[in-house]
JSON list of C-alpha atoms in Angstrom, two decimals:
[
{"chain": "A", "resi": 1, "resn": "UNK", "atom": "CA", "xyz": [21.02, -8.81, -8.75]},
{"chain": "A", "resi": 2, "resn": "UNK", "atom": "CA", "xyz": [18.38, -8.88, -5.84]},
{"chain": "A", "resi": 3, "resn": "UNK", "atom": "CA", "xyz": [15.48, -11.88, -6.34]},
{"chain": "A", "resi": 4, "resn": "UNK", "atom": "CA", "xyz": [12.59, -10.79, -7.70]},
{"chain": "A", "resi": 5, "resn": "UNK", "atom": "CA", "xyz": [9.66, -10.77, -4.93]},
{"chain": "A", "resi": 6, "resn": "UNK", "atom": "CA", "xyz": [7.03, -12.98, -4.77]},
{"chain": "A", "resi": 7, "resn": "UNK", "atom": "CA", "xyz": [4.76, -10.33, -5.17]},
{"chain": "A", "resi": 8, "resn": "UNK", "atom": "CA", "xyz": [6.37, -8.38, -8.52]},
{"chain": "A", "resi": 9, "resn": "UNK", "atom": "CA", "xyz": [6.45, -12.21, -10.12]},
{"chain": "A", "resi": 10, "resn": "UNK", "atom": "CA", "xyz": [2.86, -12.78, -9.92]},
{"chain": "A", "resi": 11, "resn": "UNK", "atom": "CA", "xyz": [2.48, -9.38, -11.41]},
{"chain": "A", "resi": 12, "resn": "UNK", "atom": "CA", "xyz": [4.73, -9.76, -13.76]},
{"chain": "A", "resi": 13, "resn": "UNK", "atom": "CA", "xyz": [2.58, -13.74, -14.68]},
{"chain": "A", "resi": 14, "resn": "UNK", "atom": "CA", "xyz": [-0.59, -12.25, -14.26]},
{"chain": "A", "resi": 15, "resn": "UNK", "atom": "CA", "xyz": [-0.49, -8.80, -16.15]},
{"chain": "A", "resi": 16, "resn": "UNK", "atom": "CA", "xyz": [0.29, -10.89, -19.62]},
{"chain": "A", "resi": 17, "resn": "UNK", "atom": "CA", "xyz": [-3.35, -11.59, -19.41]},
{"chain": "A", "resi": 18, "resn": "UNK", "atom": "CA", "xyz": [-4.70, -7.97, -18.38]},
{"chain": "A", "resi": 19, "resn": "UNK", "atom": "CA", "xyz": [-6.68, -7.89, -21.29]},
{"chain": "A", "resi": 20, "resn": "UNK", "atom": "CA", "xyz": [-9.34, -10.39, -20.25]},
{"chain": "A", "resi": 21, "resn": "UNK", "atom": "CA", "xyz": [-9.62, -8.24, -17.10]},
{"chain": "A", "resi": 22, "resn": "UNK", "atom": "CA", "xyz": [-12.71, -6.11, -16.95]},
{"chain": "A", "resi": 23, "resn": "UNK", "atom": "CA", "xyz": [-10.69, -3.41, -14.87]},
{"chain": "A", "resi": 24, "resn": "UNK", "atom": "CA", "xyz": [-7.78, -1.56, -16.38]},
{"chain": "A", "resi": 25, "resn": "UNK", "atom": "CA", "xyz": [-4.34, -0.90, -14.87]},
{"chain": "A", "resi": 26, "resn": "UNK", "atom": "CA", "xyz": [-3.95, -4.56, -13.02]},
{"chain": "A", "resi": 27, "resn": "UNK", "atom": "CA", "xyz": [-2.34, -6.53, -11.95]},
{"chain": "A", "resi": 28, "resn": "UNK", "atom": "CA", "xyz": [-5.23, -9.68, -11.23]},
{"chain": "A", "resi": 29, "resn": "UNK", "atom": "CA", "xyz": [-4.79, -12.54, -8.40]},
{"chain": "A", "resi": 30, "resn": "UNK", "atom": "CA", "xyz": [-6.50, -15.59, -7.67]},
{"chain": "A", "resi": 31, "resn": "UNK", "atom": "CA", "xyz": [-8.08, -15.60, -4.12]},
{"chain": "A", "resi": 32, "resn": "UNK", "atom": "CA", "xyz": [-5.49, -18.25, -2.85]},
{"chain": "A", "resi": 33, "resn": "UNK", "atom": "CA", "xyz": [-2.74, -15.83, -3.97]},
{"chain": "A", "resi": 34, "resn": "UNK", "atom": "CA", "xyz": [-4.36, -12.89, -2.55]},
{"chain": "A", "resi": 35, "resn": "UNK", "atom": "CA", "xyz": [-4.04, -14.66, 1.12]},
{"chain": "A", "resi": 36, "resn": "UNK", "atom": "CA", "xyz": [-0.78, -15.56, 0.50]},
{"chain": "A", "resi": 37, "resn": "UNK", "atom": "CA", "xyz": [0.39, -12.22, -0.13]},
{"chain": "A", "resi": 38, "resn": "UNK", "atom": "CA", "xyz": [-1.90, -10.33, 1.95]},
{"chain": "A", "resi": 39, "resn": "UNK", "atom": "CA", "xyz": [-2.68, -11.94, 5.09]},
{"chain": "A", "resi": 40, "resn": "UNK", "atom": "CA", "xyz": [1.24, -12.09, 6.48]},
{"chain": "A", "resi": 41, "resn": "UNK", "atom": "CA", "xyz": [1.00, -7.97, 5.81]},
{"chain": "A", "resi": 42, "resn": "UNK", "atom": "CA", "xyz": [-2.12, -7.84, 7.52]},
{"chain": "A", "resi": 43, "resn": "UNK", "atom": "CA", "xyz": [-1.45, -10.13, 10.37]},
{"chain": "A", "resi": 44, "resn": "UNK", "atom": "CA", "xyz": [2.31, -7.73, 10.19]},
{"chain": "A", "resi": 45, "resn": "UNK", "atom": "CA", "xyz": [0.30, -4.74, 10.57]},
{"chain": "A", "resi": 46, "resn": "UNK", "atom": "CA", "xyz": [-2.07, -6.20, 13.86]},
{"chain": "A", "resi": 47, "resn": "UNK", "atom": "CA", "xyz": [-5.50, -5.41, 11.29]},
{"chain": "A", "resi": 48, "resn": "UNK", "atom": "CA", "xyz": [-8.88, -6.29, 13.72]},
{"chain": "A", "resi": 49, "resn": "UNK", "atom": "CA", "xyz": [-12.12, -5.86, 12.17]},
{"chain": "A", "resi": 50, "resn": "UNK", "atom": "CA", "xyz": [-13.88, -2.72, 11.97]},
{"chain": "A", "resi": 51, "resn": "UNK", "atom": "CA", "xyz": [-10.59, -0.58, 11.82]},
{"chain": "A", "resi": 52, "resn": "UNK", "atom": "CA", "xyz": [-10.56, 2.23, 9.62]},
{"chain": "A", "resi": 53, "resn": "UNK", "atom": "CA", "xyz": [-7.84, 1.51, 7.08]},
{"chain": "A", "resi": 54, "resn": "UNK", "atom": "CA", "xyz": [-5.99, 3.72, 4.24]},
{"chain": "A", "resi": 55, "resn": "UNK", "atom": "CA", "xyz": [-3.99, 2.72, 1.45]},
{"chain": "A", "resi": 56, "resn": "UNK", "atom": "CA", "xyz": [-2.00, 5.78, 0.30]},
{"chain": "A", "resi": 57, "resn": "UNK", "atom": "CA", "xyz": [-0.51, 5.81, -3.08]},
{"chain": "A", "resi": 58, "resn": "UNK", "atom": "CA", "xyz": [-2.65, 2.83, -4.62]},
{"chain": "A", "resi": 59, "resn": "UNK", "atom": "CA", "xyz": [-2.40, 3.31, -8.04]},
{"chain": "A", "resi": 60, "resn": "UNK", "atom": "CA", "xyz": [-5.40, 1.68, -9.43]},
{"chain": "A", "resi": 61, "resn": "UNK", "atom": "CA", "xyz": [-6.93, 0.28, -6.28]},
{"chain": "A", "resi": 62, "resn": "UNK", "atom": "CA", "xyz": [-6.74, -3.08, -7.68]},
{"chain": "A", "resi": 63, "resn": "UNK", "atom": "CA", "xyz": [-3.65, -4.34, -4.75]},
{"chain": "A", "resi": 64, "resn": "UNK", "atom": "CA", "xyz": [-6.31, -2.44, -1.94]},
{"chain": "A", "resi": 65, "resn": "UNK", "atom": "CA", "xyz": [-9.56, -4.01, -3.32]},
{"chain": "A", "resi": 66, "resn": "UNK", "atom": "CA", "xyz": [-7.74, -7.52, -3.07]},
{"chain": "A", "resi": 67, "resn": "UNK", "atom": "CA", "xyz": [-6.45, -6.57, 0.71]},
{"chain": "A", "resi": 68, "resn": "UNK", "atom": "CA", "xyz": [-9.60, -5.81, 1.57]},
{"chain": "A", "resi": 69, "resn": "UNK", "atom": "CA", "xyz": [-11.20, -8.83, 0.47]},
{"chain": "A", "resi": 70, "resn": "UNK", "atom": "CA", "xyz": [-9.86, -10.41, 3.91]},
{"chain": "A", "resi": 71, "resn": "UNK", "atom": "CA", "xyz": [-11.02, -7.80, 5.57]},
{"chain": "A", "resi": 72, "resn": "UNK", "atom": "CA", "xyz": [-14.46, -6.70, 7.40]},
{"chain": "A", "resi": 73, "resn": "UNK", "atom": "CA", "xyz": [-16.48, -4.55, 8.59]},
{"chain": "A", "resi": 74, "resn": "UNK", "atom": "CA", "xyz": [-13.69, -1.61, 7.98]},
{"chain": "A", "resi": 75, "resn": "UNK", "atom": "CA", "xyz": [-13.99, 1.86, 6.20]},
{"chain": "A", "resi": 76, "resn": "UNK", "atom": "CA", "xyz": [-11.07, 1.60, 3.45]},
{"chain": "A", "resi": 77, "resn": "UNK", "atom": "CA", "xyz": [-9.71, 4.65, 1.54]},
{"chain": "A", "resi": 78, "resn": "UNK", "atom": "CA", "xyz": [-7.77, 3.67, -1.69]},
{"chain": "A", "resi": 79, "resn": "UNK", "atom": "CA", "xyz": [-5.43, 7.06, -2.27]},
{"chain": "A", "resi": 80, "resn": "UNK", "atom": "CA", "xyz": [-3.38, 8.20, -5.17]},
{"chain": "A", "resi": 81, "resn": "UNK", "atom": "CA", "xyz": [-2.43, 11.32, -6.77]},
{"chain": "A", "resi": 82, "resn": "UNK", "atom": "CA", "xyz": [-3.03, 10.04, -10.86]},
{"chain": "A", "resi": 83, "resn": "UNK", "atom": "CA", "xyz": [-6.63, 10.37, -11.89]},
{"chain": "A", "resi": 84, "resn": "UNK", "atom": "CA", "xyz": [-5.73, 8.90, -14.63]},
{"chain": "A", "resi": 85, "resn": "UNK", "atom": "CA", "xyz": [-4.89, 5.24, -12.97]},
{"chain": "A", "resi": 86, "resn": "UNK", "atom": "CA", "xyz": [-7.04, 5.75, -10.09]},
{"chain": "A", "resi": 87, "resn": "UNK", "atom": "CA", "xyz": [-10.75, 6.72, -10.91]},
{"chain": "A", "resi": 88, "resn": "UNK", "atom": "CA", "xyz": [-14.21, 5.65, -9.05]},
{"chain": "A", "resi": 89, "resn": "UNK", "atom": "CA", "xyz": [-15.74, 3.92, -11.90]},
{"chain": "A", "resi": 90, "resn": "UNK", "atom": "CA", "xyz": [-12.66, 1.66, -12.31]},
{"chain": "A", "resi": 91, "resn": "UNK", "atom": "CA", "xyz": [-12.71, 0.71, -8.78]},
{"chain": "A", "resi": 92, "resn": "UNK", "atom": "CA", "xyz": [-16.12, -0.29, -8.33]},
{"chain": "A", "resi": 93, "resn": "UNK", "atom": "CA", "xyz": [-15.42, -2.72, -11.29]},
{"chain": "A", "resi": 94, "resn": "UNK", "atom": "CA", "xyz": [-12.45, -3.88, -9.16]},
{"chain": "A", "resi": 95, "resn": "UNK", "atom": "CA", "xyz": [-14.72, -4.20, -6.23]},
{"chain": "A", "resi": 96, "resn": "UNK", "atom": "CA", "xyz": [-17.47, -6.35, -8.48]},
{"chain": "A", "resi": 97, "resn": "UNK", "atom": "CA", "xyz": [-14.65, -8.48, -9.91]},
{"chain": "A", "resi": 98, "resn": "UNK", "atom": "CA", "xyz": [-12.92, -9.41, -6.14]},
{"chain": "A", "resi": 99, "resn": "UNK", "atom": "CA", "xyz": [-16.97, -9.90, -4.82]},
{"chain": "A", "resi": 100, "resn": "UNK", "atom": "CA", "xyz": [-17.56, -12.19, -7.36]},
{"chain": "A", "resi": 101, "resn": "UNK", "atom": "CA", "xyz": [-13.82, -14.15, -7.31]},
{"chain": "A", "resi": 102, "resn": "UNK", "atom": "CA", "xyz": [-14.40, -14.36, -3.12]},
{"chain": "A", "resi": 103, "resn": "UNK", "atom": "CA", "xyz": [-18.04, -14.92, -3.15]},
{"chain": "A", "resi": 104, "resn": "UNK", "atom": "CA", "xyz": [-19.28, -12.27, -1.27]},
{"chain": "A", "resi": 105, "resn": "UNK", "atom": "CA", "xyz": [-20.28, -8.47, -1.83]},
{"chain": "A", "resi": 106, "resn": "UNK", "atom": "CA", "xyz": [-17.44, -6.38, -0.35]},
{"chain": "A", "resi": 107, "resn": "UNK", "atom": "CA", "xyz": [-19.25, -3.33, -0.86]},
{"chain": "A", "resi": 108, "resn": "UNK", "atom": "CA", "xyz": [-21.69, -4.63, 1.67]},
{"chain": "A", "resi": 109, "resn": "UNK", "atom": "CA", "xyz": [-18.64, -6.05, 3.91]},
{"chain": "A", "resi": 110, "resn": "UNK", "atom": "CA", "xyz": [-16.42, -3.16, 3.62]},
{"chain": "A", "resi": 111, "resn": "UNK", "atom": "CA", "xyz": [-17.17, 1.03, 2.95]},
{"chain": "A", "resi": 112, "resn": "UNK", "atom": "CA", "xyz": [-14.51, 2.14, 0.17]},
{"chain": "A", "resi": 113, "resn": "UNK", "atom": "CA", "xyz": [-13.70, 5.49, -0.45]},
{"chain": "A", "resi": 114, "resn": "UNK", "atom": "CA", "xyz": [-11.59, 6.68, -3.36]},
{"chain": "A", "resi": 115, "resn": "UNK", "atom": "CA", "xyz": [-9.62, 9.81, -2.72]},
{"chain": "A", "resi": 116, "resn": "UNK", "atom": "CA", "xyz": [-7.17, 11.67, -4.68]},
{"chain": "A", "resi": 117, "resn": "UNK", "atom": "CA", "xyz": [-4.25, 13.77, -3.19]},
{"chain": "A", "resi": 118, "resn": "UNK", "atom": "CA", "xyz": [-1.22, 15.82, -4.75]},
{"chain": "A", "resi": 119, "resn": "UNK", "atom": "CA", "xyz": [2.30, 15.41, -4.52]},
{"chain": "A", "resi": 120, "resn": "UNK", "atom": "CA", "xyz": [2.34, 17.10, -0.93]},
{"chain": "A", "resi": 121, "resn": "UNK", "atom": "CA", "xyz": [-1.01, 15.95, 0.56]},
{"chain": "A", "resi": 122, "resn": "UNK", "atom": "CA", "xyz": [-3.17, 12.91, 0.67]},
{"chain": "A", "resi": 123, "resn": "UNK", "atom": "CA", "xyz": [-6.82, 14.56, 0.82]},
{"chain": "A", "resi": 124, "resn": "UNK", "atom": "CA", "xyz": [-7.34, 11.98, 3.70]},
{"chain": "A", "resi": 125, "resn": "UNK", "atom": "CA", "xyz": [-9.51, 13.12, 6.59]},
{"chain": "A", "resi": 126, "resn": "UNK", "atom": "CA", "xyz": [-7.62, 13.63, 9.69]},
{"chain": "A", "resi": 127, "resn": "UNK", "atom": "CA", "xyz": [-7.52, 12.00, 12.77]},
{"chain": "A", "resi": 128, "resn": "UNK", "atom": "CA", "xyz": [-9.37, 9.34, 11.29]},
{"chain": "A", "resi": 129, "resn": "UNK", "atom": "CA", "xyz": [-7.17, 6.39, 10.35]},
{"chain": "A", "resi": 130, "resn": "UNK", "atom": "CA", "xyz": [-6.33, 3.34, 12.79]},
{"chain": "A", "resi": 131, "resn": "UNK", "atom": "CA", "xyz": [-4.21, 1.58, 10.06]},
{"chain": "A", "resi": 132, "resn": "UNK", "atom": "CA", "xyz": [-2.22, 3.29, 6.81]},
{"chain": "A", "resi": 133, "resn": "UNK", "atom": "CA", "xyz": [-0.04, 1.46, 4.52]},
{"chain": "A", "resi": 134, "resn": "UNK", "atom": "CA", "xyz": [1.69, 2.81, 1.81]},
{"chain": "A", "resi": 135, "resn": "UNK", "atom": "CA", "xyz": [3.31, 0.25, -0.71]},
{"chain": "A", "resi": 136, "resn": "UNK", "atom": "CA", "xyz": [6.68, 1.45, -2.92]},
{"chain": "A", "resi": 137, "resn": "UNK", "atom": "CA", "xyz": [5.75, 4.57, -2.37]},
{"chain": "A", "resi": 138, "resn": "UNK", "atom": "CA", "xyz": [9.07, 6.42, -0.10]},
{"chain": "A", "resi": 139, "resn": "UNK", "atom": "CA", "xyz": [11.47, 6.67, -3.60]},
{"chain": "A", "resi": 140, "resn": "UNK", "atom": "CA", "xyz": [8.12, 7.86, -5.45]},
{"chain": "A", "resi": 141, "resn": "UNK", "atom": "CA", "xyz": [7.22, 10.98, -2.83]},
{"chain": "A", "resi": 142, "resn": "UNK", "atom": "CA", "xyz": [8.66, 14.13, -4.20]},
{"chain": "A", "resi": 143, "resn": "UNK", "atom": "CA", "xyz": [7.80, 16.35, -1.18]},
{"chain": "A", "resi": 144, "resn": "UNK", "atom": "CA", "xyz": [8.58, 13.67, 1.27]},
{"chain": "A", "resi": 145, "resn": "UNK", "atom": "CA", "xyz": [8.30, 16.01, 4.53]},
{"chain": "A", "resi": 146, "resn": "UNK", "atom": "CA", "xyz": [5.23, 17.11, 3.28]},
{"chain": "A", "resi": 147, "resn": "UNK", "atom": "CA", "xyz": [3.44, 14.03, 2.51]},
{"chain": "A", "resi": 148, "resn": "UNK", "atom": "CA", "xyz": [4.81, 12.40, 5.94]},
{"chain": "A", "resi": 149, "resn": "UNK", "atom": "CA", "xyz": [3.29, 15.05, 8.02]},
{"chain": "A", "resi": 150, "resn": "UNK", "atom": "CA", "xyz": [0.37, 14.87, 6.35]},
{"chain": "A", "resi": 151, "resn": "UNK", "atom": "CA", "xyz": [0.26, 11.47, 6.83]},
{"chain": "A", "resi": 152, "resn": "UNK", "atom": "CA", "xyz": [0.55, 11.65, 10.95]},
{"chain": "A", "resi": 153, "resn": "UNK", "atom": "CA", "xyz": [-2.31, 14.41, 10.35]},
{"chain": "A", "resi": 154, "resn": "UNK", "atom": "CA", "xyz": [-4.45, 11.66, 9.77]},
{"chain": "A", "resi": 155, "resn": "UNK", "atom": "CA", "xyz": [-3.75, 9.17, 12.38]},
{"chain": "A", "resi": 156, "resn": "UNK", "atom": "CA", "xyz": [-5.83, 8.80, 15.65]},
{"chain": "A", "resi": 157, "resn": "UNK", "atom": "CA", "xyz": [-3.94, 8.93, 18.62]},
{"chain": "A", "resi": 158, "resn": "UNK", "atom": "CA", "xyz": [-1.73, 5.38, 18.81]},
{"chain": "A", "resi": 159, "resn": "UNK", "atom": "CA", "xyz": [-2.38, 4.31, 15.17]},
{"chain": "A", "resi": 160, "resn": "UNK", "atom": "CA", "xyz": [0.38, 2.97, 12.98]},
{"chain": "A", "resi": 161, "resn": "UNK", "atom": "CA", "xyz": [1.31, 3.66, 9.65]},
{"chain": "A", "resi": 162, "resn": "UNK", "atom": "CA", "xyz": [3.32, 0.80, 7.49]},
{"chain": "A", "resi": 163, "resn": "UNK", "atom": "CA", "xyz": [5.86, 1.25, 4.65]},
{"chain": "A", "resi": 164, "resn": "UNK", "atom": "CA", "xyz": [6.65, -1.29, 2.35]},
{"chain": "A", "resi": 165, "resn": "UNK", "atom": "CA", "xyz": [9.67, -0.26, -0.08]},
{"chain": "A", "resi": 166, "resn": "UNK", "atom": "CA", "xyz": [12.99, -1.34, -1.74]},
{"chain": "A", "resi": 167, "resn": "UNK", "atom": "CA", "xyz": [15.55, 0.79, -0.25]},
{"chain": "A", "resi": 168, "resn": "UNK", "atom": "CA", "xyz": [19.77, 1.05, -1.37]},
{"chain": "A", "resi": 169, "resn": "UNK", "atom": "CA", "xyz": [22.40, -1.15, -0.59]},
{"chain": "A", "resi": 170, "resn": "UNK", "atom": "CA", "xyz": [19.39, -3.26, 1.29]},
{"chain": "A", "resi": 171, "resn": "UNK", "atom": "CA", "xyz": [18.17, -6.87, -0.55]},
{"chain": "A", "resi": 172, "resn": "UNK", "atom": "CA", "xyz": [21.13, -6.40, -3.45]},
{"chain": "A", "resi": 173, "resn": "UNK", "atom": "CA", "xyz": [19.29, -2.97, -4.13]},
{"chain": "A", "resi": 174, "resn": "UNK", "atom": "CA", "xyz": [21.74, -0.09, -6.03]},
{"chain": "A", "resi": 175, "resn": "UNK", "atom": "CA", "xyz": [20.86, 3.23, -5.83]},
{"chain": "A", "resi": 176, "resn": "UNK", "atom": "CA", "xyz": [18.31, 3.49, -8.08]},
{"chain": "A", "resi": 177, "resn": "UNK", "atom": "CA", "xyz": [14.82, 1.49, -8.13]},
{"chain": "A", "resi": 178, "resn": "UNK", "atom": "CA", "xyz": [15.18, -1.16, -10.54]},
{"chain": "A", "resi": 179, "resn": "UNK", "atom": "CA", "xyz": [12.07, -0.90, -12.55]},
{"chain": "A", "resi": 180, "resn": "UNK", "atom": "CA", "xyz": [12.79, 0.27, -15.75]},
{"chain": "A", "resi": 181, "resn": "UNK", "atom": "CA", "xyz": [9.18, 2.50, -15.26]},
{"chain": "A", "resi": 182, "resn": "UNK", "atom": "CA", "xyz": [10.84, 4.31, -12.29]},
{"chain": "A", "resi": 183, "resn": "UNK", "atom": "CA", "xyz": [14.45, 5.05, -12.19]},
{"chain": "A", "resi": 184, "resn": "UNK", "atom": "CA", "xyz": [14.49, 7.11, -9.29]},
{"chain": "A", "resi": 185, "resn": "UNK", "atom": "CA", "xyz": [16.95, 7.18, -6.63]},
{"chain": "A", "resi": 186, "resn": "UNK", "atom": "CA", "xyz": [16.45, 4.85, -3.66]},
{"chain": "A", "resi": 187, "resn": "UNK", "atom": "CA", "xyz": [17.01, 6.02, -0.11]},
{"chain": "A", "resi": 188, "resn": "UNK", "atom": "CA", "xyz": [18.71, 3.81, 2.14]},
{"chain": "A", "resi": 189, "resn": "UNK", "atom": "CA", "xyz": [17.24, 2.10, 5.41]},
{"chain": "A", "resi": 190, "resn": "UNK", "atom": "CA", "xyz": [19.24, 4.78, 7.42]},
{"chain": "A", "resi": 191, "resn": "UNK", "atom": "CA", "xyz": [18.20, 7.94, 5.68]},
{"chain": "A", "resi": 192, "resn": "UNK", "atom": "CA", "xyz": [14.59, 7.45, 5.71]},
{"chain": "A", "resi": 193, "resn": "UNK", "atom": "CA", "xyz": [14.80, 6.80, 9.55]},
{"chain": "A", "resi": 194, "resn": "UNK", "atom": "CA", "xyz": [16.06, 10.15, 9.49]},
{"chain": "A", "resi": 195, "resn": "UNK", "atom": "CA", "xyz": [12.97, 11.23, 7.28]},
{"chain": "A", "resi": 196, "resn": "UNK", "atom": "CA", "xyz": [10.62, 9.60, 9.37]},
{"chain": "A", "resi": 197, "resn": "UNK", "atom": "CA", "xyz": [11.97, 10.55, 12.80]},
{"chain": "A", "resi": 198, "resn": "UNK", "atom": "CA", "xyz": [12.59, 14.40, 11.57]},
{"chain": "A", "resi": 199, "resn": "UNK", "atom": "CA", "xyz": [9.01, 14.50, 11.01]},
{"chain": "A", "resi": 200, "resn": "UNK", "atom": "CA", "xyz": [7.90, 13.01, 14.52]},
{"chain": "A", "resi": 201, "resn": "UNK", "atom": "CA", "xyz": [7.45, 9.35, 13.88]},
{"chain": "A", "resi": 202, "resn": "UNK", "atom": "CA", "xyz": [8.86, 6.31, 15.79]},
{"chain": "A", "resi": 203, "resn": "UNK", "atom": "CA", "xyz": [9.82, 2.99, 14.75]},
{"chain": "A", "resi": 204, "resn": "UNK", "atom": "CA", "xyz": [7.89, 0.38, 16.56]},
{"chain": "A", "resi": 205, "resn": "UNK", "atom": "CA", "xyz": [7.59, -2.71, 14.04]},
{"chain": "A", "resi": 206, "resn": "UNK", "atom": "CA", "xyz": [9.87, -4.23, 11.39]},
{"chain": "A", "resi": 207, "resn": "UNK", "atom": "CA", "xyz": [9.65, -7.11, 8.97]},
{"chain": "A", "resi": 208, "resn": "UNK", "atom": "CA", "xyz": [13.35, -7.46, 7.07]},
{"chain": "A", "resi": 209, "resn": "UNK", "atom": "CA", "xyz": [11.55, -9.53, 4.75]},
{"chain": "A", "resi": 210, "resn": "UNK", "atom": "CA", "xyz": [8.02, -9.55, 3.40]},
{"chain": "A", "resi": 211, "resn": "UNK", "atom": "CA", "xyz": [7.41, -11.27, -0.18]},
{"chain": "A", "resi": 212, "resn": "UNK", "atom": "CA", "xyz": [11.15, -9.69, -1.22]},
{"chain": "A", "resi": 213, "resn": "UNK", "atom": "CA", "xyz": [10.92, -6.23, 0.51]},
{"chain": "A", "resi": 214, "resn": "UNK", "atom": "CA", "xyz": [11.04, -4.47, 4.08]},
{"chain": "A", "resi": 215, "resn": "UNK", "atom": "CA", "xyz": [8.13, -3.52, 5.85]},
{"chain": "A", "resi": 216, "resn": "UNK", "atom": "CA", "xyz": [8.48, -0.47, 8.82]},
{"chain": "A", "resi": 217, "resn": "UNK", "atom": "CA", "xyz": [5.73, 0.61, 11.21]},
{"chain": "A", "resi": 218, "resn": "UNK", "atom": "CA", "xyz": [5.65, 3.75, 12.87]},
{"chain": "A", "resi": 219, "resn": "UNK", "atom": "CA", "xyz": [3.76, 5.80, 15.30]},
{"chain": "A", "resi": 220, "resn": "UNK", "atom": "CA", "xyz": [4.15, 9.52, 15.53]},
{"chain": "A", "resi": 221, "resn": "UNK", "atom": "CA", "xyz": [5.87, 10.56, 18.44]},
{"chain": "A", "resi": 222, "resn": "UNK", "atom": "CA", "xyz": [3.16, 13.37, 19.24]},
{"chain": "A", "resi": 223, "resn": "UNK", "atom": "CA", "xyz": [0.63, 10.62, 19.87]}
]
């Protein structure tokens, strides 16, 4: 059985206490765990100020709001496909509840914008994006051609776009994601280079191991 990452544990020690949160659908971090987790990814990813950054299938926002927090100056779009988990009102609570934790108004730091896709699009603007990261999101995409060429839609010319996923066969992985939530079948590392190179993309960056999971950057080929 694969070690639980860093990151799912403080979930899973944090979302016991989700009912104190203002904001629904956590999890919550501290601000020292938030550059723990966070700043490696961003540092990973090259992030400068003033990029314009989107965080495609972001649930609540709540992971995006806290990764933004070391961020600045930067135009960030939290994107998901549930209304239902991801809503504006919500995420401005997030973004009051991270200002006030960090001591500073993100709102006036950062510009957020909350958009909602469907299971083949993101709604993003195109050509707009310098940075996109998409966390545990491959296994979830049902139209995964789709949403991948709708994803190098939105890049400007050079940008990267980072996956972080569990994949099979790859950290003690089996072929299907392990939370009991999900269930669905896991990819390995080889097909979804396939995927991603099928669809125009090229690997340029890889972490083997970031807080328990693998982290790929890509640039699209057309670029």
């Amino acid at each position: 059985m694969r070690s639980i990452s860093i990151l799912l544990l403080i979930f899973l020690l944090l979302s016991c206490s989700h009912k104190t949160l203002p904001y629904k659908n956590g999890p919550s971090m501290s601000e020292k765990n938030i550059r723990e987790t966070f700043r490696p990814i961003l540092e990973f990813m090259d992030y400068k100020p003033g990029m314009t950054f989107a965080d495609v299938g972001a649930g609540s926002g709540a992971l995006s709001v806290m990764m933004a927090s070391l961020m600045d100056n930067s135009a960030v779009y939290i994107q998901d496909i549930d209304t239902a988990i991801l809503n504006e009102k919500n995420i401005d609570i997030i973004i009051d509840y991270y200002s006030k934790q960090s001591k500073k108004d993100l709102k006036t730091v950062n510009n957020f914008h909350t958009t909602i896709g469907g299971v083949d699009h993101t709604n993003l603007p195109n050509a707009t994006f310098d940075l996109i990261f998409s966390n545990a999101t491959v296994h979830n995409f049902t139209a995964i051609d789709s949403i991948m060429t709708d994803i190098g839609r939105k890049l400007k010319p050079g940008a990267l776009v980072f996956f972080r996923d569990s994949f099979k066969n790859d950290h003690g992985e089996t072929e299907f994601c392990s939370d009991p939530k999900c269930g669905r079948p896991l990819l390995t590392i080889d097909e979804f280079m396939t995927v991603m190179n099928r669809n125009g993309f090229k690997m340029v960056k890889r972490a083997p191991d970031m807080s328990g999971y693998p982290v790929f950057g890509f640039i699209l080929t057309a670029n």
